[in-house]
Amino acid sequence: MTETRRRGDNLETTIYNVALNILERDGYDKTTFAQIAREAKTSRSVLYRRWDTVFELVHDAITQQNMQHNWDTVVIDTWSLRGDLIAIGEFFQSHGSHMNDEFIHAAATEFSLGSPTARRIMMQAYRSDLALVNGLVSHAIQRDELQHTPSERVRLLLFEILRYHGILIHELVSQDVVAIVDEIILPAFFAGGRDVK
């Protein structure tokens, strides 16, 4: 009996699931088109028609996974700037995994090599981060907790610190997020920016 090849959305879902399983099980260095094709029971030419690199395929797989969990539509409002920042930090930290750590390492490598895909992905991440934090800044201004809009650099600082920990340290717990917010992020938010008129 011959096995029917998957097509369309079913094949794409299978490819994404297989890529993420290999990434988590074996690491980024062993996540290859050949291995993905073998485990997804498809051909490498199918993969090459859609993706130029394994990095792009893995990025699309993680993006698809995030969309399934509606992570991009998260709304955080704890009625305090400190609470919102801690909630964002804990949310950001808790949705990491070995798989995403592997991808972050790959992205850092690709970025250092000047990969246009890595630069595009980083810009998408910055835009998503800013969209999330801009909402809580607006709430803080409405509650009169902030008298100014922090600079973009400050608004991105929490995410950059958490990514740094994800790449180099890996052992970040809830108390660490609270300390980062209290000792670094809140002082930076209150230090200055563009006055609210």
XYZ file of C-alpha atoms in Angstrom, residues 35 52 68 127 129:
5
model
C 15.794 15.897 8.128
C 15.312 29.765 1.009
C -2.509 29.691 17.181
C 7.262 46.547 16.189
C 7.137 44.816 21.372
